[in-house]
Protein backbone atom coordinates (compact mmCIF):
# COMPACT_ATOMS: atom_id res chain seq x y z
CA UNK A 1 0.00 0.00 0.00
CA UNK A 2 1.24 3.49 -0.91
CA UNK A 3 -0.07 6.10 1.51
CA UNK A 4 -0.94 9.56 0.21
CA UNK A 5 2.08 11.80 -0.07
CA UNK A 6 0.58 14.23 2.43
CA UNK A 7 0.22 11.53 5.05
CA UNK A 8 3.87 10.57 4.76
CA UNK A 9 5.40 14.03 5.11
CA UNK A 10 6.68 14.90 8.57
CA UNK A 11 7.69 18.37 9.63
CA UNK A 12 10.17 18.98 12.43
CA UNK A 13 10.83 15.24 12.68
CA UNK A 14 7.57 14.25 14.38
CA UNK A 15 4.76 16.61 13.38
CA UNK A 16 2.30 15.48 10.74
CA UNK A 17 1.95 17.80 7.75
CA UNK A 18 -0.93 20.28 7.96
CA UNK A 19 -3.10 21.98 5.36
CA UNK A 20 -1.75 25.39 4.40
CA UNK A 21 -4.01 28.24 5.57
CA UNK A 22 -6.47 25.99 7.42
CA UNK A 23 -6.41 28.04 10.63
CA UNK A 24 -7.47 31.24 8.88
CA UNK A 25 -10.29 29.76 6.76
CA UNK A 26 -13.94 30.63 7.51
CA UNK A 27 -13.20 32.62 10.71
CA UNK A 28 -16.90 32.67 11.65
CA UNK A 29 -17.16 28.87 11.49
CA UNK A 30 -16.99 26.39 14.36
CA UNK A 31 -13.86 24.28 14.78
CA UNK A 32 -14.79 20.64 15.47
CA UNK A 33 -12.69 17.46 15.64
CA UNK A 34 -13.78 14.15 14.18
CA UNK A 35 -12.18 11.37 16.23
CA UNK A 36 -11.96 7.60 16.44
CA UNK A 37 -12.00 7.10 12.66
CA UNK A 38 -11.31 3.37 12.21
CA UNK A 39 -8.29 2.22 10.25
CA UNK A 40 -10.17 -0.91 9.19
CA UNK A 41 -13.14 -0.99 6.84
CA UNK A 42 -15.91 -0.95 9.47
CA UNK A 43 -16.22 0.82 12.81
CA UNK A 44 -17.48 3.78 14.77
CA UNK A 45 -16.38 7.42 15.07
CA UNK A 46 -17.38 10.69 16.71
CA UNK A 47 -17.95 14.23 15.47
CA UNK A 48 -17.82 16.29 18.64
CA UNK A 49 -20.48 14.58 20.76
CA UNK A 50 -22.32 13.03 17.79
CA UNK A 51 -21.78 9.31 17.19
CA UNK A 52 -21.51 7.54 13.86
CA UNK A 53 -20.75 4.24 12.13
CA UNK A 54 -19.04 3.52 8.82
CA UNK A 55 -18.79 0.60 6.40
CA UNK A 56 -16.22 0.75 3.57
CA UNK A 57 -15.29 -1.64 0.78
CA UNK A 58 -12.47 -1.12 -1.76
CA UNK A 59 -11.74 -3.19 -4.87
CA UNK A 60 -8.79 -3.11 -7.27
CA UNK A 61 -8.90 -4.95 -10.60
CA UNK A 62 -5.74 -5.16 -12.72
CA UNK A 63 -5.32 -6.11 -16.39
CA UNK A 64 -1.71 -6.62 -17.48
CA UNK A 65 -0.03 -7.24 -20.80
CA UNK A 66 3.45 -7.07 -22.38
CA UNK A 67 3.67 -4.31 -24.98
CA UNK A 68 7.36 -4.89 -25.72
CA UNK A 69 8.45 -7.67 -28.12
CA UNK A 70 11.30 -8.50 -25.73
CA UNK A 71 8.94 -8.66 -22.77
CA UNK A 72 10.89 -6.06 -20.81
CA UNK A 73 8.03 -3.62 -20.27
CA UNK A 74 4.76 -4.63 -18.69
CA UNK A 75 1.80 -2.27 -18.87
CA UNK A 76 -1.16 -2.60 -16.54
CA UNK A 77 -4.53 -0.90 -16.33
CA UNK A 78 -5.76 -0.70 -12.75
CA UNK A 79 -9.42 0.02 -12.00
CA UNK A 80 -10.11 1.11 -8.42
CA UNK A 81 -13.71 1.12 -7.21
CA UNK A 82 -15.37 1.09 -3.82
CA UNK A 83 -18.35 1.93 -1.66
CA UNK A 84 -18.85 3.91 1.53
CA UNK A 85 -21.89 4.03 3.81
CA UNK A 86 -22.21 5.85 7.13
CA UNK A 87 -24.67 7.22 9.64
CA UNK A 88 -24.23 10.03 12.18
CA UNK A 89 -26.60 11.09 14.96
CA UNK A 90 -26.34 13.93 17.48
CA UNK A 91 -26.47 17.66 18.01
CA UNK A 92 -23.53 18.40 15.70
CA UNK A 93 -25.35 16.61 12.87
CA UNK A 94 -28.67 18.39 13.44
CA UNK A 95 -30.46 15.01 13.54
CA UNK A 96 -29.55 11.73 11.84
CA UNK A 97 -27.57 11.85 8.59
CA UNK A 98 -27.04 8.77 6.43
CA UNK A 99 -24.77 8.59 3.41
CA UNK A 100 -24.34 6.03 0.61
CA UNK A 101 -21.44 6.54 -1.81
CA UNK A 102 -19.69 4.89 -4.73
CA UNK A 103 -16.41 5.83 -6.43
CA UNK A 104 -14.15 4.80 -9.28
CA UNK A 105 -10.74 5.78 -10.67
CA UNK A 106 -8.51 4.35 -13.42
CA UNK A 107 -4.72 4.21 -13.51
CA UNK A 108 -2.16 3.10 -16.11
CA UNK A 109 1.08 1.57 -14.81
CA UNK A 110 4.26 0.65 -16.68
CA UNK A 111 6.82 -1.69 -15.11
CA UNK A 112 10.40 -1.98 -16.31
CA UNK A 113 12.62 -4.02 -14.03
CA UNK A 114 12.37 -2.39 -10.61
CA UNK A 115 10.98 0.87 -12.04
CA UNK A 116 7.26 1.63 -11.95
CA UNK A 117 5.58 4.64 -13.55
CA UNK A 118 1.91 5.47 -12.93
CA UNK A 119 -0.47 7.90 -14.63
CA UNK A 120 -4.16 8.62 -14.26
CA UNK A 121 -6.24 6.72 -16.80
CA UNK A 122 -9.58 8.27 -15.96
CA UNK A 123 -9.98 10.70 -13.04
CA UNK A 124 -11.84 10.04 -9.83
CA UNK A 125 -15.65 10.08 -9.88
CA UNK A 126 -17.25 10.05 -6.42
CA UNK A 127 -21.04 10.18 -5.99
CA UNK A 128 -23.13 10.09 -2.80
CA UNK A 129 -26.79 10.14 -1.80
CA UNK A 130 -27.92 11.36 1.64
CA UNK A 131 -30.91 10.93 3.92
CA UNK A 132 -31.83 13.22 6.83
CA UNK A 133 -33.98 11.73 9.59
CA UNK A 134 -35.04 8.93 7.26
CA UNK A 135 -36.00 11.00 4.20
CA UNK A 136 -34.10 11.56 0.95
CA UNK A 137 -32.28 14.89 1.24
CA UNK A 138 -29.75 15.31 -1.57
CA UNK A 139 -26.31 14.22 -2.70
CA UNK A 140 -22.72 15.04 -3.59
CA UNK A 141 -20.86 14.65 -6.89
CA UNK A 142 -17.06 15.05 -6.87
CA UNK A 143 -14.80 14.54 -9.88
CA UNK A 144 -11.15 14.78 -10.75
CA UNK A 145 -10.49 17.64 -13.18
CA UNK A 146 -7.72 18.43 -15.61
CA UNK A 147 -5.46 21.17 -14.17
CA UNK A 148 -5.27 24.41 -16.13
CA UNK A 149 -1.46 24.48 -16.05
CA UNK A 150 1.58 22.36 -15.17
CA UNK A 151 1.26 21.04 -11.61
CA UNK A 152 1.81 17.88 -9.57
CA UNK A 153 -1.68 18.19 -8.11
CA UNK A 154 -4.65 16.13 -9.28
CA UNK A 155 -7.41 18.63 -8.39
CA UNK A 156 -11.03 17.69 -7.69
CA UNK A 157 -14.18 19.77 -7.70
CA UNK A 158 -17.88 19.17 -7.23
CA UNK A 159 -21.11 20.16 -5.54
CA UNK A 160 -22.97 18.95 -2.46
CA UNK A 161 -26.66 19.82 -2.05
CA UNK A 162 -28.83 19.01 0.96
CA UNK A 163 -32.47 20.08 1.19
CA UNK A 164 -31.97 22.81 -1.43
CA UNK A 165 -28.76 24.27 0.04
CA UNK A 166 -25.80 23.79 -2.30
CA UNK A 167 -22.08 24.29 -1.61
CA UNK A 168 -19.11 23.94 -3.93
CA UNK A 169 -16.42 21.40 -2.97
CA UNK A 170 -12.80 22.02 -3.97
CA UNK A 171 -9.68 20.03 -3.14
CA UNK A 172 -6.66 21.71 -1.48
CA UNK A 173 -3.14 20.46 -2.24
CA UNK A 174 -0.70 22.68 -0.37
CA UNK A 175 0.75 21.80 3.03
CA UNK A 176 2.10 24.31 5.51
CA UNK A 177 5.63 25.30 4.53
CA UNK A 178 5.55 23.30 1.30
CA UNK A 179 7.09 24.66 -1.89
CA UNK A 180 5.09 22.52 -4.31
CA UNK A 181 1.48 21.27 -4.31
CA UNK A 182 0.88 17.65 -3.36
CA UNK A 183 -0.51 15.16 -5.84
CA UNK A 184 -3.27 13.99 -3.48
CA UNK A 185 -5.49 16.42 -1.55
CA UNK A 186 -4.49 17.34 1.98
CA UNK A 187 -7.95 18.82 2.51
CA UNK A 188 -11.09 20.31 0.97
CA UNK A 189 -12.92 23.63 1.24
CA UNK A 190 -16.64 24.38 0.91
CA UNK A 191 -17.82 27.63 -0.68
CA UNK A 192 -21.24 29.22 -1.10
CA UNK A 193 -22.66 30.65 -4.33
CA UNK A 194 -20.76 33.92 -3.80
CA UNK A 195 -17.42 32.12 -3.51
CA UNK A 196 -17.18 32.67 0.25
CA UNK A 197 -15.47 29.80 2.12
CA UNK A 198 -17.89 28.51 4.77
CA UNK A 199 -16.32 25.19 5.76
CA UNK A 200 -13.25 23.00 5.39
CA UNK A 201 -11.60 19.74 6.37
CA UNK A 202 -7.97 18.70 6.76
CA UNK A 203 -7.84 15.09 5.59
CA UNK A 204 -4.28 14.33 6.68
CA UNK A 205 -3.71 12.17 9.75
CA UNK A 206 -4.86 8.78 10.99
CA UNK A 207 -7.86 8.57 13.35
CA UNK A 208 -8.57 12.31 13.71
CA UNK A 209 -9.65 15.06 11.30
CA UNK A 210 -10.01 18.82 11.81
CA UNK A 211 -13.22 20.35 10.48
CA UNK A 212 -14.65 23.86 10.18
CA UNK A 213 -18.45 23.89 10.15
CA UNK A 214 -20.69 26.85 9.26
CA UNK A 215 -23.07 27.94 12.03
CA UNK A 216 -26.31 28.59 10.04
CA UNK A 217 -28.44 25.42 10.26
CA UNK A 218 -29.00 24.83 6.52
CA UNK A 219 -25.38 25.30 5.53
CA UNK A 220 -24.26 23.28 8.54
CA UNK A 221 -26.21 20.15 7.56
CA UNK A 222 -24.86 20.35 4.03
CA UNK A 223 -21.32 20.83 5.30
CA UNK A 224 -21.55 18.01 7.85
CA UNK A 225 -22.73 15.54 5.20
CA UNK A 226 -19.92 16.47 2.79
CA UNK A 227 -17.06 16.79 5.26
CA UNK A 228 -17.87 13.60 7.20
CA UNK A 229 -17.97 11.77 3.87
CA UNK A 230 -14.55 13.14 2.88
CA UNK A 231 -13.12 12.30 6.31
CA UNK A 232 -14.17 8.66 5.93
CA UNK A 233 -13.30 8.30 2.24
CA UNK A 234 -10.64 5.73 1.32
CA UNK A 235 -9.02 7.66 -1.48
CA UNK A 236 -8.26 5.25 -4.38
CA UNK A 237 -5.12 7.26 -5.11
CA UNK A 238 -3.70 5.98 -1.81
CA UNK A 239 -3.04 2.39 -2.92
CA UNK A 240 -0.93 0.64 -5.54
CSV table of C-alpha atoms in Angstrom, one decimal:
chain,number,residue,atom,x,y,z
A,1,UNK,CA,0.0,0.0,0.0
A,2,UNK,CA,1.2,3.5,-0.9
A,3,UNK,CA,-0.1,6.1,1.5
A,4,UNK,CA,-0.9,9.6,0.2
A,5,UNK,CA,2.1,11.8,-0.1
A,6,UNK,CA,0.6,14.2,2.4
A,7,UNK,CA,0.2,11.5,5.0
A,8,UNK,CA,3.9,10.6,4.8
A,9,UNK,CA,5.4,14.0,5.1
A,10,UNK,CA,6.7,14.9,8.6
A,11,UNK,CA,7.7,18.4,9.6
A,12,UNK,CA,10.2,19.0,12.4
A,13,UNK,CA,10.8,15.2,12.7
A,14,UNK,CA,7.6,14.2,14.4
A,15,UNK,CA,4.8,16.6,13.4
A,16,UNK,CA,2.3,15.5,10.7
A,17,UNK,CA,2.0,17.8,7.8
A,18,UNK,CA,-0.9,20.3,8.0
A,19,UNK,CA,-3.1,22.0,5.4
A,20,UNK,CA,-1.7,25.4,4.4
A,21,UNK,CA,-4.0,28.2,5.6
A,22,UNK,CA,-6.5,26.0,7.4
A,23,UNK,CA,-6.4,28.0,10.6
A,24,UNK,CA,-7.5,31.2,8.9
A,25,UNK,CA,-10.3,29.8,6.8
A,26,UNK,CA,-13.9,30.6,7.5
A,27,UNK,CA,-13.2,32.6,10.7
A,28,UNK,CA,-16.9,32.7,11.6
A,29,UNK,CA,-17.2,28.9,11.5
A,30,UNK,CA,-17.0,26.4,14.4
A,31,UNK,CA,-13.9,24.3,14.8
A,32,UNK,CA,-14.8,20.6,15.5
A,33,UNK,CA,-12.7,17.5,15.6
A,34,UNK,CA,-13.8,14.1,14.2
A,35,UNK,CA,-12.2,11.4,16.2
A,36,UNK,CA,-12.0,7.6,16.4
A,37,UNK,CA,-12.0,7.1,12.7
A,38,UNK,CA,-11.3,3.4,12.2
A,39,UNK,CA,-8.3,2.2,10.2
A,40,UNK,CA,-10.2,-0.9,9.2
A,41,UNK,CA,-13.1,-1.0,6.8
A,42,UNK,CA,-15.9,-1.0,9.5
A,43,UNK,CA,-16.2,0.8,12.8
A,44,UNK,CA,-17.5,3.8,14.8
A,45,UNK,CA,-16.4,7.4,15.1
A,46,UNK,CA,-17.4,10.7,16.7
A,47,UNK,CA,-18.0,14.2,15.5
A,48,UNK,CA,-17.8,16.3,18.6
A,49,UNK,CA,-20.5,14.6,20.8
A,50,UNK,CA,-22.3,13.0,17.8
A,51,UNK,CA,-21.8,9.3,17.2
A,52,UNK,CA,-21.5,7.5,13.9
A,53,UNK,CA,-20.8,4.2,12.1
A,54,UNK,CA,-19.0,3.5,8.8
A,55,UNK,CA,-18.8,0.6,6.4
A,56,UNK,CA,-16.2,0.7,3.6
A,57,UNK,CA,-15.3,-1.6,0.8
A,58,UNK,CA,-12.5,-1.1,-1.8
A,59,UNK,CA,-11.7,-3.2,-4.9
A,60,UNK,CA,-8.8,-3.1,-7.3
A,61,UNK,CA,-8.9,-4.9,-10.6
A,62,UNK,CA,-5.7,-5.2,-12.7
A,63,UNK,CA,-5.3,-6.1,-16.4
A,64,UNK,CA,-1.7,-6.6,-17.5
A,65,UNK,CA,0.0,-7.2,-20.8
A,66,UNK,CA,3.4,-7.1,-22.4
A,67,UNK,CA,3.7,-4.3,-25.0
A,68,UNK,CA,7.4,-4.9,-25.7
A,69,UNK,CA,8.5,-7.7,-28.1
A,70,UNK,CA,11.3,-8.5,-25.7
A,71,UNK,CA,8.9,-8.7,-22.8
A,72,UNK,CA,10.9,-6.1,-20.8
A,73,UNK,CA,8.0,-3.6,-20.3
A,74,UNK,CA,4.8,-4.6,-18.7
A,75,UNK,CA,1.8,-2.3,-18.9
A,76,UNK,CA,-1.2,-2.6,-16.5
A,77,UNK,CA,-4.5,-0.9,-16.3
A,78,UNK,CA,-5.8,-0.7,-12.7
A,79,UNK,CA,-9.4,0.0,-12.0
A,80,UNK,CA,-10.1,1.1,-8.4
A,81,UNK,CA,-13.7,1.1,-7.2
A,82,UNK,CA,-15.4,1.1,-3.8
A,83,UNK,CA,-18.3,1.9,-1.7
A,84,UNK,CA,-18.8,3.9,1.5
A,85,UNK,CA,-21.9,4.0,3.8
A,86,UNK,CA,-22.2,5.8,7.1
A,87,UNK,CA,-24.7,7.2,9.6
A,88,UNK,CA,-24.2,10.0,12.2
A,89,UNK,CA,-26.6,11.1,15.0
A,90,UNK,CA,-26.3,13.9,17.5
A,91,UNK,CA,-26.5,17.7,18.0
A,92,UNK,CA,-23.5,18.4,15.7
A,93,UNK,CA,-25.3,16.6,12.9
A,94,UNK,CA,-28.7,18.4,13.4
A,95,UNK,CA,-30.5,15.0,13.5
A,96,UNK,CA,-29.6,11.7,11.8
A,97,UNK,CA,-27.6,11.8,8.6
A,98,UNK,CA,-27.0,8.8,6.4
A,99,UNK,CA,-24.8,8.6,3.4
A,100,UNK,CA,-24.3,6.0,0.6
A,101,UNK,CA,-21.4,6.5,-1.8
A,102,UNK,CA,-19.7,4.9,-4.7
A,103,UNK,CA,-16.4,5.8,-6.4
A,104,UNK,CA,-14.1,4.8,-9.3
A,105,UNK,CA,-10.7,5.8,-10.7
A,106,UNK,CA,-8.5,4.4,-13.4
A,107,UNK,CA,-4.7,4.2,-13.5
A,108,UNK,CA,-2.2,3.1,-16.1
A,109,UNK,CA,1.1,1.6,-14.8
A,110,UNK,CA,4.3,0.7,-16.7
A,111,UNK,CA,6.8,-1.7,-15.1
A,112,UNK,CA,10.4,-2.0,-16.3
A,113,UNK,CA,12.6,-4.0,-14.0
A,114,UNK,CA,12.4,-2.4,-10.6
A,115,UNK,CA,11.0,0.9,-12.0
A,116,UNK,CA,7.3,1.6,-12.0
A,117,UNK,CA,5.6,4.6,-13.6
A,118,UNK,CA,1.9,5.5,-12.9
A,119,UNK,CA,-0.5,7.9,-14.6
A,120,UNK,CA,-4.2,8.6,-14.3
A,121,UNK,CA,-6.2,6.7,-16.8
A,122,UNK,CA,-9.6,8.3,-16.0
A,123,UNK,CA,-10.0,10.7,-13.0
A,124,UNK,CA,-11.8,10.0,-9.8
A,125,UNK,CA,-15.6,10.1,-9.9
A,126,UNK,CA,-17.2,10.0,-6.4
A,127,UNK,CA,-21.0,10.2,-6.0
A,128,UNK,CA,-23.1,10.1,-2.8
A,129,UNK,CA,-26.8,10.1,-1.8
A,130,UNK,CA,-27.9,11.4,1.6
A,131,UNK,CA,-30.9,10.9,3.9
A,132,UNK,CA,-31.8,13.2,6.8
A,133,UNK,CA,-34.0,11.7,9.6
A,134,UNK,CA,-35.0,8.9,7.3
A,135,UNK,CA,-36.0,11.0,4.2
A,136,UNK,CA,-34.1,11.6,1.0
A,137,UNK,CA,-32.3,14.9,1.2
A,138,UNK,CA,-29.7,15.3,-1.6
A,139,UNK,CA,-26.3,14.2,-2.7
A,140,UNK,CA,-22.7,15.0,-3.6
A,141,UNK,CA,-20.9,14.6,-6.9
A,142,UNK,CA,-17.1,15.0,-6.9
A,143,UNK,CA,-14.8,14.5,-9.9
A,144,UNK,CA,-11.1,14.8,-10.7
A,145,UNK,CA,-10.5,17.6,-13.2
A,146,UNK,CA,-7.7,18.4,-15.6
A,147,UNK,CA,-5.5,21.2,-14.2
A,148,UNK,CA,-5.3,24.4,-16.1
A,149,UNK,CA,-1.5,24.5,-16.0
A,150,UNK,CA,1.6,22.4,-15.2
A,151,UNK,CA,1.3,21.0,-11.6
A,152,UNK,CA,1.8,17.9,-9.6
A,153,UNK,CA,-1.7,18.2,-8.1
A,154,UNK,CA,-4.7,16.1,-9.3
A,155,UNK,CA,-7.4,18.6,-8.4
A,156,UNK,CA,-11.0,17.7,-7.7
A,157,UNK,CA,-14.2,19.8,-7.7
A,158,UNK,CA,-17.9,19.2,-7.2
A,159,UNK,CA,-21.1,20.2,-5.5
A,160,UNK,CA,-23.0,18.9,-2.5
A,161,UNK,CA,-26.7,19.8,-2.0
A,162,UNK,CA,-28.8,19.0,1.0
A,163,UNK,CA,-32.5,20.1,1.2
A,164,UNK,CA,-32.0,22.8,-1.4
A,165,UNK,CA,-28.8,24.3,0.0
A,166,UNK,CA,-25.8,23.8,-2.3
A,167,UNK,CA,-22.1,24.3,-1.6
A,168,UNK,CA,-19.1,23.9,-3.9
A,169,UNK,CA,-16.4,21.4,-3.0
A,170,UNK,CA,-12.8,22.0,-4.0
A,171,UNK,CA,-9.7,20.0,-3.1
A,172,UNK,CA,-6.7,21.7,-1.5
A,173,UNK,CA,-3.1,20.5,-2.2
A,174,UNK,CA,-0.7,22.7,-0.4
A,175,UNK,CA,0.7,21.8,3.0
A,176,UNK,CA,2.1,24.3,5.5
A,177,UNK,CA,5.6,25.3,4.5
A,178,UNK,CA,5.5,23.3,1.3
A,179,UNK,CA,7.1,24.7,-1.9
A,180,UNK,CA,5.1,22.5,-4.3
A,181,UNK,CA,1.5,21.3,-4.3
A,182,UNK,CA,0.9,17.7,-3.4
A,183,UNK,CA,-0.5,15.2,-5.8
A,184,UNK,CA,-3.3,14.0,-3.5
A,185,UNK,CA,-5.5,16.4,-1.6
A,186,UNK,CA,-4.5,17.3,2.0
A,187,UNK,CA,-7.9,18.8,2.5
A,188,UNK,CA,-11.1,20.3,1.0
A,189,UNK,CA,-12.9,23.6,1.2
A,190,UNK,CA,-16.6,24.4,0.9
A,191,UNK,CA,-17.8,27.6,-0.7
A,192,UNK,CA,-21.2,29.2,-1.1
A,193,UNK,CA,-22.7,30.6,-4.3
A,194,UNK,CA,-20.8,33.9,-3.8
A,195,UNK,CA,-17.4,32.1,-3.5
A,196,UNK,CA,-17.2,32.7,0.3
A,197,UNK,CA,-15.5,29.8,2.1
A,198,UNK,CA,-17.9,28.5,4.8
A,199,UNK,CA,-16.3,25.2,5.8
A,200,UNK,CA,-13.2,23.0,5.4
A,201,UNK,CA,-11.6,19.7,6.4
A,202,UNK,CA,-8.0,18.7,6.8
A,203,UNK,CA,-7.8,15.1,5.6
A,204,UNK,CA,-4.3,14.3,6.7
A,205,UNK,CA,-3.7,12.2,9.8
A,206,UNK,CA,-4.9,8.8,11.0
A,207,UNK,CA,-7.9,8.6,13.3
A,208,UNK,CA,-8.6,12.3,13.7
A,209,UNK,CA,-9.6,15.1,11.3
A,210,UNK,CA,-10.0,18.8,11.8
A,211,UNK,CA,-13.2,20.3,10.5
A,212,UNK,CA,-14.6,23.9,10.2
A,213,UNK,CA,-18.5,23.9,10.2
A,214,UNK,CA,-20.7,26.9,9.3
A,215,UNK,CA,-23.1,27.9,12.0
A,216,UNK,CA,-26.3,28.6,10.0
A,217,UNK,CA,-28.4,25.4,10.3
A,218,UNK,CA,-29.0,24.8,6.5
A,219,UNK,CA,-25.4,25.3,5.5
A,220,UNK,CA,-24.3,23.3,8.5
A,221,UNK,CA,-26.2,20.1,7.6
A,222,UNK,CA,-24.9,20.3,4.0
A,223,UNK,CA,-21.3,20.8,5.3
A,224,UNK,CA,-21.5,18.0,7.8
A,225,UNK,CA,-22.7,15.5,5.2
A,226,UNK,CA,-19.9,16.5,2.8
A,227,UNK,CA,-17.1,16.8,5.3
A,228,UNK,CA,-17.9,13.6,7.2
A,229,UNK,CA,-18.0,11.8,3.9
A,230,UNK,CA,-14.5,13.1,2.9
A,231,UNK,CA,-13.1,12.3,6.3
A,232,UNK,CA,-14.2,8.7,5.9
A,233,UNK,CA,-13.3,8.3,2.2
A,234,UNK,CA,-10.6,5.7,1.3
A,235,UNK,CA,-9.0,7.7,-1.5
A,236,UNK,CA,-8.3,5.2,-4.4
A,237,UNK,CA,-5.1,7.3,-5.1
A,238,UNK,CA,-3.7,6.0,-1.8
A,239,UNK,CA,-3.0,2.4,-2.9
A,240,UNK,CA,-0.9,0.6,-5.5
